[in-house]
Amino acid sequence: MGEKLPRGPGGARLRSDTSSRPVQTLRVKMVLLGSSGVGKSSLALRFATDEFRSTSPTVGCAYLTRAVHLSDVTLRFEIWDTAGSEKYHSVTPLYYRGAHAALLVYDVSQRETFVRAQVWLKELEKQYIPGSTVIWLVGNKVDRAQGRQVSVQEGRSLANDRGLFFTETSALSGDQVSELLFAVAHRVHECTGAQQGGLSEWKETPHVDLRRRDTITPLVSCCKVGP
């Protein structure tokens, strides 16, 4: 039997890297921001390999990739998983500058991470022109429903007030993770596909070892997108 692939909204499949690719492959830089322990590394791994495993705290920033094939183009996501620890806070802007998409992640069972996500948002707003980055508020660990401290309504209200997109996920079960990546891909492509100076063409960077979880070499983009 063939490999079971994750599905996007409406049952659309996210094709694997071995599928026939459209002619053009474009680069999308996506960064995950949030407190330590909210599941950013687990989400990044789900995005990249559709797997879950326990991870150690990220040191600096980890880098993974994933190709998402839309109807007329392939988007190669560079997924930057930033450290949530305070001691890395000062260097984090090096990794999210030039991001086409930013995911602000909090743990629905830990209210302080929801508050902290709003601090990350203020920091992010200092680094980009309003409307230049697709920003998603992500409530992770919905598998911990019995211990929930942040309601769906609170997350959605914050997103609406700040002009963000909103989704709740579970990196553990995979619930809504592939759908989130698919939605981000469509939104980024929709906002940049027809723009001059939009997404740049993907180029391999053989000096980066994608097997390492502690890769910290930053890449900076000048591309702009709108929400």
Coordinates of N, CA and C in Angstrom, one line a residue:
M1 N 0.8 -1.2 0.0 CA 0.0 0.0 0.0 C 0.9 1.2 0.0
G2 N 0.4 2.3 -0.6 CA 1.1 3.6 -0.6 C 1.2 4.2 0.7
E3 N 2.1 5.2 0.9 CA 2.3 5.9 2.1 C 1.1 6.8 2.4
K4 N 0.6 6.8 3.6 CA -0.5 7.6 4.0 C 0.0 9.0 4.2
L5 N -0.5 10.0 3.5 CA 0.0 11.4 3.6 C -1.0 12.2 4.4
P6 N -0.4 13.2 5.1 CA -1.3 14.1 5.9 C -2.2 14.9 4.9
R7 N -3.3 15.3 5.4 CA -4.3 16.0 4.6 C -4.5 17.4 5.0
G8 N -4.7 18.3 4.0 CA -5.0 19.7 4.3 C -6.5 19.8 4.5
P9 N -7.0 21.1 4.6 CA -8.4 21.3 4.8 C -9.2 20.8 3.6
G10 N -10.4 20.2 3.9 CA -11.2 19.6 2.9 C -10.7 18.3 2.3
G11 N -9.7 17.7 3.0 CA -9.2 16.4 2.5 C -8.0 16.5 1.5
A12 N -7.6 17.7 1.2 CA -6.6 17.9 0.2 C -5.3 17.4 0.8
R13 N -4.5 16.7 0.0 CA -3.3 16.0 0.5 C -2.1 17.0 0.4
L14 N -1.2 16.9 1.4 CA 0.1 17.5 1.4 C 1.0 16.5 0.8
R15 N 1.5 16.6 -0.5 CA 2.2 15.6 -1.1 C 3.6 15.5 -0.6
S16 N 4.2 14.4 -0.6 CA 5.6 14.2 0.0 C 6.6 14.7 -1.0
D17 N 7.8 14.8 -0.6 CA 8.9 15.3 -1.4 C 9.2 14.5 -2.6
T18 N 8.7 13.2 -2.6 CA 8.9 12.3 -3.8 C 7.9 12.5 -4.9
S19 N 6.8 13.3 -4.6 CA 5.8 13.5 -5.6 C 6.4 14.3 -6.8
S20 N 5.7 14.3 -7.9 CA 6.1 15.1 -9.1 C 5.9 16.6 -8.7
R21 N 7.0 17.3 -8.8 CA 6.9 18.7 -8.4 C 6.5 19.6 -9.5
P22 N 5.8 20.7 -9.2 CA 5.7 21.8 -10.2 C 7.0 22.3 -10.5
V23 N 7.1 23.1 -11.6 CA 8.3 23.6 -12.1 C 9.0 24.5 -11.1
Q24 N 8.3 25.4 -10.4 CA 8.9 26.4 -9.6 C 8.8 26.0 -8.1
T25 N 9.9 26.1 -7.4 CA 10.0 25.9 -5.9 C 10.4 27.2 -5.3
L26 N 9.5 27.7 -4.4 CA 9.8 29.0 -3.7 C 10.1 28.7 -2.2
R27 N 10.9 29.7 -1.7 CA 11.3 29.6 -0.3 C 10.4 30.4 0.6
V28 N 10.0 29.7 1.7 CA 9.2 30.4 2.7 C 9.9 30.2 4.1
K29 N 10.2 31.3 4.7 CA 10.8 31.2 6.1 C 9.7 31.4 7.1
M30 N 9.6 30.3 7.9 CA 8.6 30.3 9.0 C 9.3 30.1 10.4
V31 N 9.0 30.9 11.3 CA 9.6 30.9 12.6 C 8.5 30.6 13.7
L32 N 8.9 29.7 14.7 CA 8.1 29.4 15.8 C 8.6 30.1 17.0
L33 N 7.7 30.9 17.7 CA 8.1 31.7 18.9 C 7.2 31.3 20.0
G34 N 7.7 31.4 21.2 CA 6.9 31.1 22.4 C 7.8 30.7 23.6
S35 N 7.2 30.5 24.7 CA 7.9 30.1 25.9 C 8.5 28.7 25.8
S36 N 9.5 28.4 26.6 CA 10.0 27.1 26.7 C 9.0 26.1 27.2
G37 N 8.9 25.0 26.6 CA 8.0 23.9 27.0 C 6.6 23.9 26.4
V38 N 6.3 24.9 25.5 CA 5.0 24.9 24.9 C 4.8 23.9 23.7
G39 N 5.9 23.3 23.3 CA 5.8 22.3 22.3 C 6.2 22.8 20.9
K40 N 7.0 23.9 20.8 CA 7.5 24.4 19.5 C 8.3 23.3 18.8
S41 N 9.2 22.7 19.5 CA 10.1 21.7 18.8 C 9.2 20.5 18.3
S42 N 8.3 20.1 19.1 CA 7.4 19.0 18.7 C 6.5 19.4 17.5
L43 N 6.0 20.6 17.5 CA 5.3 21.1 16.3 C 6.2 21.1 15.1
A44 N 7.4 21.6 15.2 CA 8.3 21.7 14.1 C 8.6 20.3 13.5
L45 N 8.8 19.4 14.4 CA 9.0 18.0 14.0 C 7.8 17.4 13.3
R46 N 6.6 17.7 13.8 CA 5.4 17.3 13.1 C 5.3 17.9 11.7
F47 N 5.6 19.2 11.6 CA 5.6 19.8 10.3 C 6.5 19.1 9.3
A48 N 7.7 18.8 9.8 CA 8.8 18.3 8.9 C 8.7 16.8 8.6
T49 N 8.3 16.0 9.5 CA 8.3 14.6 9.3 C 7.0 13.9 9.7
D50 N 6.0 14.6 10.3 CA 4.8 14.0 10.8 C 5.0 13.0 11.8
E51 N 6.0 13.2 12.7 CA 6.4 12.3 13.8 C 6.3 13.1 15.1
F52 N 6.2 12.3 16.2 CA 6.3 13.0 17.5 C 7.3 12.2 18.3
R53 N 8.1 13.0 19.0 CA 9.0 12.4 20.0 C 9.4 13.5 21.0
S54 N 9.7 13.0 22.2 CA 10.1 14.0 23.2 C 11.4 14.6 22.8
T55 N 11.5 15.9 23.1 CA 12.7 16.7 22.7 C 13.3 17.4 23.8
S56 N 14.6 17.7 23.7 CA 15.3 18.5 24.7 C 15.0 20.0 24.4
P57 N 15.2 20.8 25.4 CA 15.1 22.3 25.1 C 16.0 22.7 24.0
T58 N 15.5 23.5 23.1 CA 16.2 24.0 22.0 C 17.3 25.0 22.4
V59 N 18.5 24.8 21.8 CA 19.7 25.7 22.1 C 19.8 26.6 20.9
G60 N 19.5 27.9 21.2 CA 19.6 28.9 20.1 C 18.5 28.8 19.2
C61 N 18.6 28.0 18.1 CA 17.6 27.8 17.2 C 17.8 26.5 16.4
A62 N 16.8 25.8 16.1 CA 16.9 24.5 15.3 C 16.2 24.8 13.9
Y63 N 16.7 24.1 12.9 CA 16.3 24.3 11.6 C 15.8 23.0 10.9
L64 N 14.6 23.0 10.3 CA 14.1 21.9 9.5 C 13.5 22.4 8.3
T65 N 13.2 21.5 7.3 CA 12.6 21.9 6.1 C 11.4 21.0 5.8
R66 N 10.5 21.5 5.0 CA 9.3 20.7 4.5 C 8.8 21.3 3.3
A67 N 8.6 20.5 2.3 CA 8.0 21.0 1.0 C 6.5 20.8 1.1
V68 N 5.7 21.8 0.7 CA 4.3 21.7 0.6 C 3.9 22.0 -0.9
H69 N 3.3 21.1 -1.5 CA 2.9 21.2 -2.9 C 1.5 21.7 -3.1
L70 N 1.4 22.9 -3.7 CA 0.1 23.5 -4.0 C -0.2 23.2 -5.5
S71 N -1.3 23.7 -6.0 CA -1.7 23.3 -7.3 C -0.7 23.7 -8.4
D72 N -0.1 24.9 -8.2 CA 0.8 25.4 -9.3 C 2.2 25.7 -8.8
V73 N 2.6 25.4 -7.6 CA 3.9 25.8 -7.1 C 4.2 24.9 -5.9
T74 N 5.5 24.7 -5.6 CA 5.9 24.1 -4.4 C 6.5 25.2 -3.5
L75 N 6.1 25.1 -2.2 CA 6.7 26.0 -1.2 C 7.6 25.2 -0.3
R76 N 8.9 25.5 -0.3 CA 9.8 24.9 0.5 C 9.9 25.7 1.8
F77 N 9.4 25.1 2.9 CA 9.4 25.8 4.2 C 10.7 25.6 4.9
E78 N 11.4 26.7 5.3 CA 12.5 26.7 6.2 C 11.8 27.0 7.6
I79 N 11.9 26.0 8.5 CA 11.2 26.0 9.8 C 12.2 26.3 10.8
W80 N 12.1 27.5 11.5 CA 13.1 27.9 12.5 C 12.4 27.8 13.9
D81 N 12.9 26.8 14.7 CA 12.4 26.6 16.0 C 13.2 27.3 17.0
T82 N 12.8 28.4 17.5 CA 13.6 29.2 18.4 C 13.5 28.8 19.9
A83 N 14.6 29.0 20.6 CA 14.6 28.7 22.0 C 13.7 29.6 22.8
G84 N 12.9 29.1 23.8 CA 12.0 29.9 24.6 C 12.7 30.4 25.8
S85 N 13.8 29.9 26.2 CA 14.5 30.3 27.4 C 14.9 31.8 27.4
E86 N 14.8 32.4 28.5 CA 15.1 33.8 28.6 C 16.5 34.2 28.2
K87 N 17.5 33.2 28.5 CA 18.9 33.5 28.2 C 19.2 33.7 26.7
Y88 N 18.2 33.2 25.9 CA 18.4 33.3 24.4 C 17.6 34.4 23.8
H89 N 16.9 35.1 24.7 CA 15.9 36.1 24.2 C 16.6 37.2 23.3
S90 N 17.7 37.6 23.7 CA 18.4 38.7 23.0 C 18.8 38.4 21.6
V91 N 19.1 37.1 21.3 CA 19.5 36.7 20.0 C 18.4 36.2 19.1
T92 N 17.2 36.0 19.7 CA 16.1 35.4 18.9 C 15.7 36.3 17.7
P93 N 15.7 37.6 17.8 CA 15.4 38.4 16.6 C 16.3 38.1 15.4
L94 N 17.5 37.6 15.6 CA 18.3 37.2 14.4 C 17.6 36.1 13.6
Y95 N 16.8 35.3 14.2 CA 16.2 34.2 13.5 C 14.8 34.6 12.9
Y96 N 14.1 35.5 13.5 CA 12.8 35.8 12.9 C 12.7 37.0 12.0
R97 N 13.8 37.7 11.9 CA 13.8 38.8 10.9 C 13.7 38.2 9.5
G98 N 12.8 38.9 8.7 CA 12.6 38.4 7.3 C 11.7 37.2 7.2
A99 N 11.0 36.8 8.3 CA 10.1 35.7 8.2 C 8.9 36.0 7.4
H100 N 8.5 35.1 6.6 CA 7.2 35.2 5.8 C 6.1 34.8 6.7
A101 N 6.3 33.9 7.7 CA 5.2 33.5 8.6 C 5.8 33.3 10.0
A102 N 5.1 33.7 11.0 CA 5.5 33.5 12.4 C 4.4 32.9 13.1
L103 N 4.7 31.8 13.9 CA 3.7 31.1 14.7 C 4.0 31.5 16.2
L104 N 3.1 32.1 16.8 CA 3.2 32.4 18.3 C 2.5 31.3 19.0
V105 N 3.3 30.5 19.7 CA 2.8 29.2 20.3 C 2.7 29.4 21.8
Y106 N 1.5 28.9 22.3 CA 1.4 28.8 23.8 C 0.8 27.5 24.1
D107 N 0.8 27.1 25.4 CA 0.3 25.9 25.9 C -1.1 26.2 26.5
V108 N -2.1 25.6 26.0 CA -3.5 25.9 26.5 C -3.7 25.5 28.0
S109 N -2.7 24.6 28.5 CA -2.8 24.2 29.9 C -1.9 25.1 30.9
Q110 N -1.3 26.1 30.3 CA -0.4 27.0 31.1 C -0.7 28.4 30.7
R111 N -1.5 29.1 31.6 CA -1.9 30.5 31.3 C -0.7 31.4 31.1
E112 N 0.4 31.2 31.9 CA 1.5 32.1 31.8 C 2.1 32.1 30.4
T113 N 2.0 31.0 29.6 CA 2.6 31.0 28.3 C 1.7 31.7 27.3
F114 N 0.4 31.9 27.6 CA -0.5 32.7 26.8 C -0.2 34.2 27.0
V115 N 0.1 34.5 28.2 CA 0.5 35.9 28.5 C 1.9 36.2 27.8
R116 N 2.7 35.2 27.9 CA 4.1 35.4 27.3 C 4.0 35.5 25.8
A117 N 3.1 34.8 25.2 CA 2.9 34.9 23.7 C 2.6 36.4 23.3
Q118 N 1.9 37.1 24.2 CA 1.6 38.5 23.8 C 2.8 39.4 23.9
V119 N 3.8 39.0 24.8 CA 5.0 39.7 24.9 C 5.9 39.4 23.6
W120 N 5.9 38.2 23.2 CA 6.6 37.8 22.0 C 6.0 38.6 20.8
L121 N 4.7 38.8 20.8 CA 4.0 39.5 19.7 C 4.5 41.0 19.7
K122 N 4.7 41.6 20.8 CA 5.2 43.0 20.9 C 6.6 43.0 20.4
E123 N 7.4 42.0 20.7 CA 8.8 42.0 20.2 C 8.8 41.8 18.7
L124 N 8.0 40.9 18.2 CA 7.9 40.7 16.8 C 7.5 41.9 16.0
E125 N 6.6 42.7 16.6 CA 6.1 43.9 15.9 C 7.2 45.0 15.8
K126 N 8.2 44.9 16.6 CA 9.3 45.8 16.5 C 10.2 45.5 15.3
Q127 N 10.1 44.3 14.8 CA 11.1 43.9 13.8 C 10.5 43.9 12.3
Y128 N 9.2 44.2 12.2 CA 8.7 44.1 10.8 C 7.6 45.2 10.6
I129 N 7.4 45.6 9.4 CA 6.4 46.6 9.0 C 5.1 45.9 9.2
P130 N 4.1 46.6 9.8 CA 2.8 46.0 10.0 C 2.2 45.5 8.7
G131 N 1.7 44.2 8.7 CA 1.2 43.6 7.5 C 2.2 42.9 6.6
S132 N 3.5 42.9 7.0 CA 4.5 42.3 6.2 C 4.7 40.8 6.5
T133 N 4.1 40.2 7.5 CA 4.3 38.9 7.9 C 3.0 38.2 8.3
V134 N 2.8 37.0 7.8 CA 1.6 36.3 8.2 C 1.8 35.7 9.6
I135 N 1.0 36.1 10.6 CA 1.2 35.7 12.0 C 0.0 34.9 12.4
W136 N 0.4 33.7 13.0 CA -0.6 32.8 13.5 C -0.5 32.6 15.0
L137 N -1.5 32.7 15.8 CA -1.6 32.4 17.2 C -2.0 30.9 17.3
V138 N -1.1 30.1 17.9 CA -1.3 28.7 18.0 C -1.4 28.2 19.5
G139 N -2.6 27.7 19.8 CA -2.7 27.1 21.2 C -2.4 25.6 21.1
N140 N -1.3 25.2 21.6 CA -0.9 23.8 21.5 C -1.3 23.0 22.7
K141 N -1.2 21.7 22.6 CA -1.4 20.7 23.7 C -2.9 20.7 24.1
V142 N -3.8 20.7 23.0 CA -5.2 20.5 23.3 C -5.5 19.1 23.8
D143 N -4.6 18.2 23.7 CA -4.8 16.9 24.3 C -4.9 16.9 25.8
R144 N -4.5 18.0 26.4 CA -4.6 18.2 27.8 C -5.8 19.0 28.2
A145 N -6.9 18.6 27.6 CA -8.2 19.3 27.8 C -8.6 19.4 29.2
Q146 N -8.4 18.4 30.0 CA -8.8 18.4 31.4 C -8.1 19.5 32.2
G147 N -6.9 19.8 31.8 CA -6.1 20.8 32.5 C -6.1 22.2 31.9
R148 N -7.0 22.4 30.9 CA -7.0 23.6 30.2 C -7.2 24.9 31.1
Q149 N -6.3 25.9 30.8 CA -6.4 27.1 31.5 C -6.7 28.3 30.6
V150 N -6.6 28.1 29.3 CA -6.9 29.1 28.3 C -8.0 28.6 27.4
S151 N -9.1 29.3 27.3 CA -10.2 28.8 26.5 C -10.0 29.1 25.1
V152 N -10.7 28.4 24.2 CA -10.7 28.6 22.8 C -11.1 30.1 22.5
Q153 N -12.2 30.5 23.3 CA -12.7 31.9 23.1 C -11.6 33.0 23.4
E154 N -10.8 32.7 24.4 CA -9.8 33.7 24.8 C -8.7 33.8 23.7
G155 N -8.3 32.6 23.2 CA -7.3 32.6 22.1 C -7.9 33.3 20.8
R156 N -9.1 33.0 20.5 CA -9.7 33.6 19.3 C -9.9 35.1 19.4
S157 N -10.3 35.5 20.6 CA -10.5 36.9 20.9 C -9.2 37.7 20.8
L158 N -8.1 37.2 21.3 CA -6.8 37.8 21.2 C -6.4 38.0 19.8
A159 N -6.6 36.9 19.0 CA -6.2 36.9 17.6 C -7.0 37.9 16.8
N160 N -8.3 38.0 17.1 CA -9.2 38.9 16.4 C -8.8 40.4 16.7
D161 N -8.5 40.6 18.0 CA -8.1 41.9 18.4 C -6.8 42.4 17.8
R162 N -5.9 41.5 17.6 CA -4.6 41.9 17.1 C -4.4 41.6 15.6
G163 N -5.4 41.2 15.0 CA -5.3 40.9 13.5 C -4.5 39.7 13.2
L164 N -4.6 38.6 14.0 CA -3.9 37.4 13.8 C -4.8 36.3 13.3
F165 N -4.2 35.2 12.7 CA -4.9 34.0 12.5 C -4.8 33.1 13.7
F166 N -5.7 32.2 13.9 CA -5.8 31.4 15.1 C -6.1 30.0 14.8
T167 N -5.4 29.1 15.5 CA -5.6 27.6 15.4 C -5.2 27.0 16.7
E168 N -5.9 25.9 17.1 CA -5.4 25.1 18.2 C -5.0 23.8 17.7
T169 N -3.9 23.2 18.3 CA -3.3 22.0 17.8 C -2.9 21.1 18.9
S170 N -2.5 19.9 18.5 CA -1.8 18.9 19.4 C -0.7 18.3 18.7
A171 N 0.5 18.7 19.1 CA 1.7 18.1 18.5 C 1.8 16.6 18.8
L172 N 1.3 16.2 20.0 CA 1.3 14.8 20.4 C 0.5 13.9 19.5
S173 N -0.8 14.3 19.3 CA -1.7 13.5 18.5 C -1.6 13.9 17.0
G174 N -1.1 15.1 16.7 CA -1.0 15.5 15.3 C -2.3 16.3 14.9
D175 N -3.2 16.4 15.8 CA -4.5 17.1 15.5 C -4.3 18.5 15.0
Q176 N -4.7 18.8 13.8 CA -4.7 20.1 13.1 C -3.3 20.6 12.7
V177 N -2.3 19.8 12.9 CA -0.9 20.3 12.6 C -0.7 20.4 11.1
S178 N -1.0 19.3 10.3 CA -0.8 19.4 8.8 C -1.8 20.4 8.2
E179 N -3.0 20.5 8.8 CA -4.0 21.5 8.3 C -3.4 22.9 8.5
L180 N -2.8 23.1 9.7 CA -2.2 24.4 9.9 C -1.1 24.8 8.9
L181 N -0.2 23.8 8.7 CA 0.8 24.1 7.7 C 0.3 24.4 6.3
F182 N -0.7 23.6 5.9 CA -1.4 23.8 4.6 C -2.0 25.2 4.5
A183 N -2.7 25.6 5.6 CA -3.3 26.9 5.7 C -2.3 28.1 5.6
V184 N -1.2 27.9 6.3 CA -0.1 28.9 6.2 C 0.4 29.0 4.8
A185 N 0.6 27.8 4.2 CA 1.2 27.8 2.8 C 0.3 28.6 1.9
H186 N -1.0 28.3 1.9 CA -2.0 29.0 1.1 C -2.0 30.5 1.3
R187 N -2.0 30.9 2.6 CA -2.0 32.3 2.9 C -0.8 33.0 2.4
V188 N 0.4 32.4 2.7 CA 1.6 33.1 2.2 C 1.7 33.2 0.7
H189 N 1.3 32.1 0.0 CA 1.3 32.1 -1.4 C 0.3 33.1 -2.0
E190 N -0.8 33.1 -1.4 CA -1.9 34.0 -1.8 C -1.4 35.5 -1.7
C191 N -0.7 35.8 -0.7 CA -0.3 37.2 -0.4 C 1.0 37.6 -1.2
T192 N 1.7 36.6 -1.7 CA 3.0 37.0 -2.3 C 3.2 36.5 -3.7
G193 N 2.4 35.6 -4.1 CA 2.6 34.9 -5.4 C 2.6 35.8 -6.6
A194 N 1.8 36.9 -6.6 CA 1.7 37.8 -7.8 C 2.6 39.1 -7.6
Q195 N 3.2 39.2 -6.4 CA 4.0 40.4 -6.1 C 5.4 40.4 -6.7
Q196 N 5.8 41.5 -7.3 CA 7.2 41.6 -7.7 C 8.0 41.7 -6.4
G197 N 9.1 40.9 -6.4 CA 10.0 40.9 -5.2 C 9.4 40.1 -4.1
G198 N 8.5 39.2 -4.4 CA 7.8 38.3 -3.4 C 8.7 37.2 -3.0
L199 N 8.2 36.0 -2.9 CA 9.0 34.8 -2.5 C 10.1 34.6 -3.5
S200 N 11.3 34.2 -2.9 CA 12.4 33.9 -3.8 C 12.5 32.5 -4.1
E201 N 13.2 32.1 -5.1 CA 13.3 30.7 -5.5 C 14.2 30.0 -4.5
W202 N 13.8 28.7 -4.3 CA 14.6 27.9 -3.3 C 15.9 27.6 -3.9
K203 N 16.9 27.7 -3.0 CA 18.3 27.3 -3.4 C 18.8 26.4 -2.3
E204 N 19.4 25.3 -2.6 CA 20.0 24.4 -1.6 C 21.1 25.1 -0.9
T205 N 21.2 24.8 0.4 CA 22.3 25.3 1.2 C 23.1 24.1 1.9
P206 N 24.0 23.5 1.1 CA 24.6 22.2 1.6 C 25.5 22.4 2.8
H207 N 25.8 23.6 3.2 CA 26.6 23.8 4.4 C 25.8 23.6 5.7
V208 N 24.5 23.6 5.6 CA 23.7 23.4 6.7 C 23.3 21.9 6.9
D209 N 23.6 21.3 8.0 CA 23.3 19.9 8.3 C 21.9 19.8 8.9
L210 N 21.0 19.4 8.1 CA 19.6 19.4 8.5 C 19.3 18.3 9.5
R211 N 20.3 17.4 9.7 CA 20.1 16.3 10.7 C 20.3 16.8 12.1
R212 N 21.0 18.0 12.3 CA 21.3 18.5 13.6 C 20.2 19.4 14.1
R213 N 19.8 19.2 15.3 CA 18.7 20.0 15.9 C 19.3 21.3 16.5
D214 N 20.6 21.5 16.5 CA 21.1 22.7 17.1 C 21.7 23.6 16.1
T215 N 21.3 23.5 14.8 CA 21.8 24.3 13.8 C 21.4 25.8 14.0
I216 N 22.3 26.7 14.0 CA 21.9 28.1 14.4 C 22.2 29.1 13.4
T217 N 22.7 28.7 12.2 CA 23.0 29.7 11.1 C 21.8 30.4 10.6
P218 N 21.7 31.7 10.8 CA 20.5 32.4 10.4 C 20.5 32.7 8.9
L219 N 19.3 32.7 8.3 CA 19.1 33.2 7.0 C 18.2 34.3 7.0
V220 N 18.4 35.4 6.2 CA 17.6 36.6 6.3 C 17.0 36.8 4.9
S221 N 15.7 37.2 4.9 CA 15.0 37.4 3.6 C 14.5 38.9 3.6
C222 N 14.4 39.4 2.4 CA 13.9 40.8 2.3 C 12.4 40.7 1.7
C223 N 11.9 39.5 1.6 CA 10.6 39.4 1.0 C 9.5 39.9 2.0
K224 N 8.4 40.4 1.4 CA 7.3 40.9 2.2 C 6.0 40.2 1.8
V225 N 5.2 40.0 2.8 CA 3.9 39.4 2.5 C 2.9 40.2 3.3
G226 N 1.6 40.0 3.0 CA 0.5 40.7 3.7 C -0.4 39.6 4.3
P227 N -1.1 39.9 5.4 CA -2.0 39.0 6.0 C -3.2 38.7 5.2

